[in-house]
Amino acid sequence: MSRPDQILLSDLLRHRVRCDQGLDHGPGVMAWMHPPVHRLLGWVSRPSALRTTREVWRLDQWRGLSEQEAFVKGPPAEADLATLERLPTLMEADLLDRHGERLGSIADLAVVPATGQILHYLVCRSDPRLPGSSRWRLSPDRIVDQQPGQVTTALRELDELPLARASVRQDFLRRSRHWREQLQQMGDRAGERLEGWLEEPPWEGSGGDFDAELDDHDQERSQARWSEASSWEEEDWGDTWADEQPVRPDSPSSRRRDDDPDPWI
């Protein structure tokens, strides 16, 4: 059983503290930290709901972690509530922008158990006790000034920070914004293609060849029709046309043939 490389303070406080003597010292209730250097020194547990004293544990006393318990070695230091309230902390401090307007509050922090170094703070926009609310990651180098109960930054808005955990509402807004951007890009591409088709039609480059092929094809069809009509007239209508022509008395065709019988004999 070993400690993780990094852990959230909220995860540590959810575990009950058990010492090497096998005694249960209750769940964690608050952090013991040194804000000027952004370092976590330890945490505080509540051994009994009826007692007003609390037990303070150094971070180097932490030996391991199970699903429900944090194992420590050595005795704790006892402190009363009045003393603990005077300890400096950035937890639940208001986060201010460059104009001094409130952006949210610090709800959690990520720490390296081996050294106690705070990697980043987690900021929420609304009440941190609301389940499923969004968390933004605030690194210590983004902090301009810090005082009891408030942290000043150079931010304009909270969305300038990287999103560590999105709520259902925030995730829906982010996805819908992504969908709108995709639809806008698709519309722009379709408009560009339509403008290109209107300005440069695809039949401009091959128009002359297409017309020449069309003329040759029409000419061949016309010649075929003319040849067919000529042969049809010569074969079918040649004799009929000759028979129907009027016969002149002095024409050779009007002379009586030698083999025709003489109607007067």
CSV table of C-alpha atoms in Angstrom, one decimal:
chain,number,residue,atom,x,y,z
A,1,MET,CA,0.0,0.0,0.0
A,2,SER,CA,1.5,3.3,-1.1
A,3,ARG,CA,0.5,6.9,-1.6
A,4,PRO,CA,-0.5,8.1,-5.1
A,5,ASP,CA,1.6,10.5,-7.1
A,6,GLN,CA,-1.0,13.2,-6.7
A,7,ILE,CA,-4.3,13.5,-5.1
A,8,LEU,CA,-7.2,15.9,-4.6
A,9,LEU,CA,-7.7,17.3,-1.2
A,10,SER,CA,-11.4,16.4,-1.3
A,11,ASP,CA,-10.5,12.7,-1.9
A,12,LEU,CA,-8.1,12.8,1.1
A,13,LEU,CA,-10.7,14.4,3.3
A,14,ARG,CA,-13.3,11.8,2.4
A,15,HIS,CA,-11.2,9.0,4.0
A,16,ARG,CA,-11.3,8.2,7.7
A,17,VAL,CA,-7.9,8.4,9.5
A,18,ARG,CA,-6.6,5.2,11.1
A,19,CYS,CA,-3.3,5.3,13.0
A,20,ASP,CA,-0.7,2.5,13.4
A,21,GLN,CA,-2.4,1.6,16.7
A,22,GLY,CA,-5.5,0.6,14.9
A,23,LEU,CA,-7.5,3.5,16.2
A,24,ASP,CA,-10.1,5.4,14.2
A,25,HIS,CA,-9.6,9.2,14.3
A,26,GLY,CA,-12.5,10.1,12.2
A,27,PRO,CA,-12.9,11.7,8.8
A,28,GLY,CA,-10.9,14.7,7.5
A,29,VAL,CA,-12.5,18.1,7.9
A,30,MET,CA,-10.0,20.8,6.6
A,31,ALA,CA,-6.6,21.4,5.1
A,32,TRP,CA,-3.5,22.7,6.9
A,33,MET,CA,-1.6,24.7,4.3
A,34,HIS,CA,0.9,27.5,3.8
A,35,PRO,CA,-0.5,29.8,1.1
A,36,PRO,CA,2.5,32.0,0.4
A,37,VAL,CA,4.4,29.1,-1.1
A,38,HIS,CA,1.4,27.1,-2.2
A,39,ARG,CA,2.2,24.0,-0.1
A,40,LEU,CA,0.0,21.6,1.8
A,41,LEU,CA,1.4,20.8,5.3
A,42,GLY,CA,-1.2,18.4,6.5
A,43,TRP,CA,-4.9,18.0,7.3
A,44,VAL,CA,-7.3,18.0,10.2
A,45,SER,CA,-9.6,15.1,11.3
A,46,ARG,CA,-12.5,15.1,13.7
A,47,PRO,CA,-12.3,12.2,16.1
A,48,SER,CA,-15.7,12.7,17.7
A,49,ALA,CA,-18.8,14.8,16.9
A,50,LEU,CA,-19.2,15.6,20.7
A,51,ARG,CA,-15.7,16.9,21.2
A,52,THR,CA,-14.7,20.4,20.3
A,53,THR,CA,-11.0,19.5,19.8
A,54,ARG,CA,-9.6,18.4,16.5
A,55,GLU,CA,-6.5,16.3,15.6
A,56,VAL,CA,-3.9,17.7,13.2
A,57,TRP,CA,-1.8,15.4,11.0
A,58,ARG,CA,1.4,16.2,9.1
A,59,LEU,CA,1.5,15.2,5.5
A,60,ASP,CA,4.7,13.1,6.1
A,61,GLN,CA,2.7,10.9,8.6
A,62,TRP,CA,0.6,9.6,5.8
A,63,ARG,CA,1.6,6.1,4.8
A,64,GLY,CA,-1.0,4.7,2.6
A,65,LEU,CA,-4.6,4.8,1.3
A,66,SER,CA,-7.4,2.3,0.9
A,67,GLU,CA,-10.9,2.7,-0.4
A,68,GLN,CA,-12.2,4.2,2.8
A,69,GLU,CA,-9.2,4.9,5.1
A,70,ALA,CA,-6.0,6.9,5.2
A,71,PHE,CA,-3.3,5.2,7.3
A,72,VAL,CA,-1.0,7.3,9.3
A,73,LYS,CA,2.0,6.7,11.6
A,74,GLY,CA,2.6,8.5,14.9
A,75,PRO,CA,0.4,10.6,17.2
A,76,PRO,CA,-1.5,13.6,16.1
A,77,ALA,CA,-1.4,17.2,17.5
A,78,GLU,CA,-4.6,18.4,19.2
A,79,ALA,CA,-6.0,21.8,18.5
A,80,ASP,CA,-9.2,23.6,19.3
A,81,LEU,CA,-11.6,25.2,16.8
A,82,ALA,CA,-10.5,28.8,17.7
A,83,THR,CA,-6.9,28.0,16.8
A,84,LEU,CA,-7.8,26.2,13.6
A,85,GLU,CA,-10.0,29.2,12.4
A,86,ARG,CA,-6.9,31.4,12.5
A,87,LEU,CA,-4.9,29.1,10.2
A,88,PRO,CA,-4.3,30.8,6.8
A,89,THR,CA,-5.9,29.0,3.9
A,90,LEU,CA,-7.1,29.7,0.3
A,91,MET,CA,-9.9,27.1,0.5
A,92,GLU,CA,-13.3,28.7,-0.2
A,93,ALA,CA,-11.6,32.0,-1.1
A,94,ASP,CA,-13.3,34.3,-3.7
A,95,LEU,CA,-11.6,34.4,-7.1
A,96,LEU,CA,-11.4,38.0,-8.5
A,97,ASP,CA,-10.7,39.1,-12.0
A,98,ARG,CA,-8.5,42.0,-13.0
A,99,HIS,CA,-11.2,44.5,-12.2
A,100,GLY,CA,-11.9,43.1,-8.8
A,101,GLU,CA,-15.2,41.3,-9.8
A,102,ARG,CA,-15.9,37.9,-8.4
A,103,LEU,CA,-15.5,35.0,-10.9
A,104,GLY,CA,-16.0,32.1,-8.5
A,105,SER,CA,-14.4,30.5,-5.5
A,106,ILE,CA,-11.7,27.9,-4.8
A,107,ALA,CA,-13.3,24.6,-4.1
A,108,ASP,CA,-10.4,22.1,-4.2
A,109,LEU,CA,-6.7,21.6,-4.9
A,110,ALA,CA,-4.4,18.9,-6.3
A,111,VAL,CA,-1.3,18.1,-4.3
A,112,VAL,CA,1.8,15.9,-4.6
A,113,PRO,CA,1.9,13.8,-1.3
A,114,ALA,CA,5.7,13.3,-1.4
A,115,THR,CA,6.5,17.0,-1.2
A,116,GLY,CA,3.2,18.8,-0.4
A,117,GLN,CA,3.5,21.0,-3.5
A,118,ILE,CA,0.1,22.3,-4.7
A,119,LEU,CA,-0.1,21.7,-8.5
A,120,HIS,CA,-3.2,23.7,-9.1
A,121,TYR,CA,-6.5,24.8,-7.5
A,122,LEU,CA,-9.9,23.9,-8.7
A,123,VAL,CA,-12.3,26.8,-9.1
A,124,CYS,CA,-16.1,26.6,-9.2
A,125,ARG,CA,-18.5,29.3,-10.4
A,126,SER,CA,-21.3,28.7,-8.0
A,127,ASP,CA,-21.6,26.9,-4.6
A,128,PRO,CA,-18.9,24.2,-4.4
A,129,ARG,CA,-21.3,22.0,-2.4
A,130,LEU,CA,-23.5,21.5,-5.4
A,131,PRO,CA,-22.9,18.1,-6.9
A,132,GLY,CA,-21.8,17.9,-10.5
A,133,SER,CA,-20.8,21.5,-10.8
A,134,SER,CA,-18.0,22.5,-13.2
A,135,ARG,CA,-14.4,22.9,-12.1
A,136,TRP,CA,-11.7,25.1,-13.7
A,137,ARG,CA,-8.0,24.6,-13.1
A,138,LEU,CA,-6.1,27.5,-11.7
A,139,SER,CA,-2.3,27.2,-11.5
A,140,PRO,CA,-0.4,29.1,-8.8
A,141,ASP,CA,1.4,31.3,-11.4
A,142,ARG,CA,-1.9,32.8,-12.5
A,143,ILE,CA,-2.4,34.3,-9.0
A,144,VAL,CA,-1.4,38.0,-8.8
A,145,ASP,CA,-2.2,38.6,-5.2
A,146,GLN,CA,-3.8,36.7,-2.3
A,147,GLN,CA,-5.3,37.9,0.9
A,148,PRO,CA,-7.5,36.1,3.6
A,149,GLY,CA,-10.7,35.1,1.8
A,150,GLN,CA,-9.8,36.3,-1.7
A,151,VAL,CA,-7.4,35.6,-4.6
A,152,THR,CA,-6.8,38.2,-7.3
A,153,THR,CA,-5.9,37.2,-10.9
A,154,ALA,CA,-5.4,38.9,-14.2
A,155,LEU,CA,-8.3,37.0,-15.8
A,156,ARG,CA,-11.1,38.6,-17.8
A,157,GLU,CA,-13.5,35.6,-17.4
A,158,LEU,CA,-13.5,32.2,-16.0
A,159,ASP,CA,-13.4,30.4,-19.4
A,160,GLU,CA,-9.8,31.5,-19.9
A,161,LEU,CA,-8.8,28.7,-17.5
A,162,PRO,CA,-8.7,25.1,-18.7
A,163,LEU,CA,-11.8,23.1,-17.8
A,164,ALA,CA,-11.0,20.3,-15.4
A,165,ARG,CA,-14.5,18.9,-15.0
A,166,ALA,CA,-17.6,19.9,-16.9
A,167,SER,CA,-21.1,19.9,-15.5
A,168,VAL,CA,-24.1,18.6,-17.5
A,169,ARG,CA,-25.0,22.2,-18.5
A,170,GLN,CA,-21.5,23.2,-19.2
A,171,ASP,CA,-20.9,20.1,-21.3
A,172,PHE,CA,-24.1,20.7,-23.3
A,173,LEU,CA,-23.1,24.3,-23.9
A,174,ARG,CA,-19.6,23.3,-25.1
A,175,ARG,CA,-21.0,20.6,-27.4
A,176,SER,CA,-23.6,22.9,-28.8
A,177,ARG,CA,-21.0,25.5,-29.5
A,178,HIS,CA,-18.9,22.9,-31.3
A,179,TRP,CA,-21.9,21.8,-33.3
A,180,ARG,CA,-22.7,25.4,-34.3
A,181,GLU,CA,-19.1,25.9,-35.5
A,182,GLN,CA,-19.2,22.7,-37.5
A,183,LEU,CA,-22.5,23.7,-39.1
A,184,GLN,CA,-21.0,27.1,-39.9
A,185,GLN,CA,-18.0,25.6,-41.5
A,186,MET,CA,-20.1,23.3,-43.6
A,187,GLY,CA,-22.3,26.2,-44.7
A,188,ASP,CA,-19.2,28.2,-45.7
A,189,ARG,CA,-17.8,25.3,-47.7
A,190,ALA,CA,-21.1,24.8,-49.5
A,191,GLY,CA,-21.3,28.4,-50.4
A,192,GLU,CA,-17.8,28.5,-51.7
A,193,ARG,CA,-18.4,25.5,-53.9
A,194,LEU,CA,-21.7,27.0,-55.2
A,195,GLU,CA,-20.0,30.3,-56.1
A,196,GLY,CA,-17.2,28.3,-57.9
A,197,TRP,CA,-19.8,26.4,-59.9
A,198,LEU,CA,-21.6,29.6,-60.9
A,199,GLU,CA,-18.4,31.4,-61.9
A,200,GLU,CA,-16.7,28.6,-63.7
A,201,PRO,CA,-19.2,26.1,-65.1
A,202,PRO,CA,-17.7,22.7,-65.8
A,203,TRP,CA,-18.8,22.7,-69.5
A,204,GLU,CA,-16.8,25.8,-70.5
A,205,GLY,CA,-13.6,24.0,-71.3
A,206,SER,CA,-15.1,21.2,-73.4
A,207,GLY,CA,-17.8,23.2,-75.1
A,208,GLY,CA,-16.2,23.3,-78.6
A,209,ASP,CA,-15.5,19.6,-78.7
A,210,PHE,CA,-18.9,18.8,-77.5
A,211,ASP,CA,-20.6,21.0,-80.2
A,212,ALA,CA,-18.3,19.5,-82.9
A,213,GLU,CA,-19.2,16.0,-81.8
A,214,LEU,CA,-22.9,17.0,-81.7
A,215,ASP,CA,-22.7,18.5,-85.3
A,216,ASP,CA,-21.0,15.4,-86.7
A,217,HIS,CA,-23.5,13.1,-85.1
A,218,ASP,CA,-26.4,15.2,-86.5
A,219,GLN,CA,-24.9,15.2,-89.9
A,220,GLU,CA,-24.5,11.5,-90.0
A,221,ARG,CA,-28.1,11.0,-88.9
A,222,SER,CA,-29.3,13.4,-91.6
A,223,GLN,CA,-27.3,11.6,-94.3
A,224,ALA,CA,-28.6,8.2,-93.2
A,225,ARG,CA,-32.2,9.5,-93.2
A,226,TRP,CA,-31.7,11.1,-96.7
A,227,SER,CA,-30.2,7.9,-98.1
A,228,GLU,CA,-33.1,5.8,-96.6
A,229,ALA,CA,-35.7,8.2,-98.1
A,230,SER,CA,-34.1,8.2,-101.5
A,231,SER,CA,-33.9,4.4,-101.8
A,232,TRP,CA,-37.5,4.1,-100.5
A,233,GLU,CA,-38.8,6.6,-103.1
A,234,GLU,CA,-36.9,4.9,-106.0
A,235,GLU,CA,-38.0,1.4,-105.1
A,236,ASP,CA,-41.6,1.9,-103.9
A,237,TRP,CA,-42.7,5.0,-105.8
A,238,GLY,CA,-40.8,5.0,-109.0
A,239,ASP,CA,-43.3,2.9,-111.1
A,240,THR,CA,-46.3,4.4,-109.4
A,241,TRP,CA,-45.2,7.9,-110.2
A,242,ALA,CA,-44.6,7.0,-113.8
A,243,ASP,CA,-48.0,5.4,-114.2
A,244,GLU,CA,-49.8,8.4,-112.8
A,245,GLN,CA,-48.2,10.9,-115.1
A,246,PRO,CA,-50.5,12.2,-118.0
A,247,VAL,CA,-49.7,10.7,-121.4
A,248,ARG,CA,-49.3,13.0,-124.4
A,249,PRO,CA,-50.6,11.9,-127.7
A,250,ASP,CA,-47.3,12.4,-129.6
A,251,SER,CA,-45.1,10.8,-126.9
A,252,PRO,CA,-43.4,7.5,-127.6
A,253,SER,CA,-45.3,6.0,-124.7
A,254,SER,CA,-48.6,6.8,-126.5
A,255,ARG,CA,-47.7,4.7,-129.6
A,256,ARG,CA,-49.3,1.3,-129.8
A,257,ARG,CA,-47.0,-1.6,-129.4
A,258,ASP,CA,-46.6,-4.1,-132.2
A,259,ASP,CA,-47.7,-7.0,-130.2
A,260,ASP,CA,-50.9,-5.2,-129.0
A,261,PRO,CA,-53.9,-6.5,-131.0
A,262,ASP,CA,-55.6,-4.0,-133.2
A,263,PRO,CA,-59.0,-3.3,-131.8
A,264,TRP,CA,-60.3,-2.5,-135.4
A,265,ILE,CA,-59.4,-5.9,-136.8
